[in-house]
Amino acid sequence: MTVPVLTIDGPSGAGKGTVSRAVARRLDWHYLDSGSIYRALALAVLQEGVALDDVASICRIGGVMKLEFECGEELTVMLDGRDVSRQLTTEITGNAASIIAAYPEVRQVLLKKQKAFQQLPGLVADGRDMGSVVFPDARFKVYLTAGSAERALRRYKQLIEKGNDANLIQITREIEERDLRDSRRAVAPLTIPQDALYIDSSDLDIEQVIARVMNLVC
Ligand code: DC
């Protein structure tokens, strides 16, 4: 029996995480936050003092790092036995993740880890290339986006709520830079899968977005 997959792709800060977790909970499906896998590797690389262009070392670290996920209201991520959930949300980690994600060798190392999440009764997979590369045969595909100013504001509020420092102008600039890097890279760039439901959440609240996604699946 094929395990059903719902992919939710889109740029940073579009609300994919919140929507994907809520939908996974309602369907009682597994949840893959692929961004957190890239972020965890970036964090491990930064902590080991490895340069962000040392692809061989990054791949080595990616091959041996041990990740565990616990999906409650928020996602808890354990890297080599330590809870790194908070460190993963910082802009430094996010930017480093976007840089290392551009290397095809790195993407290849992380591909298997992501595919392993496809387990019964189903999977909600959130990322950039879930519907195009990792799960091209997914039964349901969504592309979720919002304007960059709106996404920057949401990220800013999220960081402040979690007690991190944040600067809105800097976040807006970083989000725009990251969008460019994620959509211009040669391998698995951020694209809208042809068969995806396109949702612009700029003027929608989270419940409206969740309802549209649930409509697609149920
Ligand atoms: O979704 P996020 O902001 O947590 O992702 C962090 C970075 O990881 C993002 O800038 C690009 C990369 N990424 C990716 O290349 N492919 C994915 N499927 C998910 C994230």
Short mmCIF file of N, CA, C and O in Angstrom, two decimals, residues 41-42 44-61 96 99-100 103 106:
data_model
loop_
_atom_site.label_atom_id
_atom_site.label_comp_id
_atom_site.label_asym_id
_atom_site.label_seq_id
_atom_site.Cartn_x
_atom_site.Cartn_y
_atom_site.Cartn_z
N LEU A 41 21.88 20.41 10.47
CA LEU A 41 23.20 20.18 9.89
C LEU A 41 24.02 21.48 9.91
O LEU A 41 25.20 21.48 10.27
N ALA A 42 23.36 22.59 9.57
CA ALA A 42 24.06 23.89 9.59
C ALA A 42 24.59 24.18 11.00
O ALA A 42 25.73 24.62 11.17
N ALA A 44 25.32 22.02 13.39
CA ALA A 44 26.43 21.10 13.70
C ALA A 44 27.71 21.60 13.03
O ALA A 44 28.79 21.58 13.62
N VAL A 45 27.58 22.08 11.79
CA VAL A 45 28.73 22.58 11.03
C VAL A 45 29.31 23.83 11.70
O VAL A 45 30.52 23.95 11.89
N LEU A 46 28.42 24.74 12.09
CA LEU A 46 28.87 25.97 12.76
C LEU A 46 29.56 25.62 14.09
O LEU A 46 30.61 26.18 14.42
N GLN A 47 28.95 24.69 14.83
CA GLN A 47 29.52 24.34 16.14
C GLN A 47 30.88 23.66 16.02
O GLN A 47 31.72 23.80 16.88
N GLU A 48 31.08 22.93 14.93
CA GLU A 48 32.38 22.27 14.74
C GLU A 48 33.41 23.22 14.13
O GLU A 48 34.55 22.85 13.88
N GLY A 49 32.98 24.45 13.79
CA GLY A 49 33.90 25.43 13.23
C GLY A 49 34.31 25.12 11.80
O GLY A 49 35.36 25.57 11.34
N VAL A 50 33.47 24.34 11.10
CA VAL A 50 33.77 23.99 9.71
C VAL A 50 33.30 25.13 8.80
O VAL A 50 32.23 25.72 9.02
N ALA A 51 34.10 25.44 7.78
CA ALA A 51 33.73 26.53 6.86
C ALA A 51 32.51 26.11 6.03
O ALA A 51 32.35 24.94 5.69
N LEU A 52 31.67 27.11 5.69
CA LEU A 52 30.42 26.79 4.98
C LEU A 52 30.63 26.42 3.51
O LEU A 52 29.68 26.11 2.81
N ASP A 53 31.91 26.47 3.06
CA ASP A 53 32.17 26.00 1.68
C ASP A 53 33.00 24.70 1.68
O ASP A 53 33.44 24.25 0.63
N ASP A 54 33.18 24.12 2.86
CA ASP A 54 33.93 22.85 2.96
C ASP A 54 32.93 21.69 2.80
O ASP A 54 32.49 21.07 3.77
N VAL A 55 32.58 21.44 1.54
CA VAL A 55 31.47 20.52 1.24
C VAL A 55 31.75 19.10 1.77
O VAL A 55 30.85 18.45 2.31
N ALA A 56 33.01 18.64 1.64
CA ALA A 56 33.33 17.27 2.08
C ALA A 56 33.08 17.12 3.58
O ALA A 56 32.47 16.14 4.03
N SER A 57 33.53 18.11 4.38
CA SER A 57 33.32 18.02 5.83
C SER A 57 31.85 18.12 6.18
O SER A 57 31.35 17.45 7.09
N ILE A 58 31.12 18.99 5.45
CA ILE A 58 29.68 19.15 5.73
C ILE A 58 28.97 17.81 5.48
O ILE A 58 28.13 17.37 6.28
N CYS A 59 29.34 17.15 4.38
CA CYS A 59 28.71 15.85 4.06
C CYS A 59 29.06 14.81 5.13
O CYS A 59 28.22 14.00 5.51
N ARG A 60 30.31 14.85 5.59
CA ARG A 60 30.72 13.89 6.62
C ARG A 60 29.87 14.08 7.88
O ARG A 60 29.31 13.13 8.43
N ILE A 61 29.70 15.34 8.28
CA ILE A 61 28.91 15.62 9.49
C ILE A 61 27.45 15.19 9.26
O ILE A 61 26.82 14.58 10.12
N ALA A 96 22.81 29.97 7.35
CA ALA A 96 23.83 28.93 7.09
C ALA A 96 23.15 27.73 6.42
O ALA A 96 23.72 27.12 5.50
N ILE A 99 22.73 28.35 2.80
CA ILE A 99 24.00 28.28 2.07
C ILE A 99 24.39 26.82 1.81
O ILE A 99 24.66 26.42 0.67
N ILE A 100 24.34 25.99 2.84
CA ILE A 100 24.79 24.59 2.64
C ILE A 100 23.78 23.80 1.81
O ILE A 100 24.14 22.83 1.15
N TYR A 103 24.40 23.02 -2.02
CA TYR A 103 25.36 22.02 -2.53
C TYR A 103 24.64 20.71 -2.84
O TYR A 103 24.05 20.10 -1.92
N VAL A 106 25.38 17.80 -0.50
CA VAL A 106 24.74 17.89 0.82
C VAL A 106 23.28 17.44 0.71
O VAL A 106 22.78 16.66 1.53
#
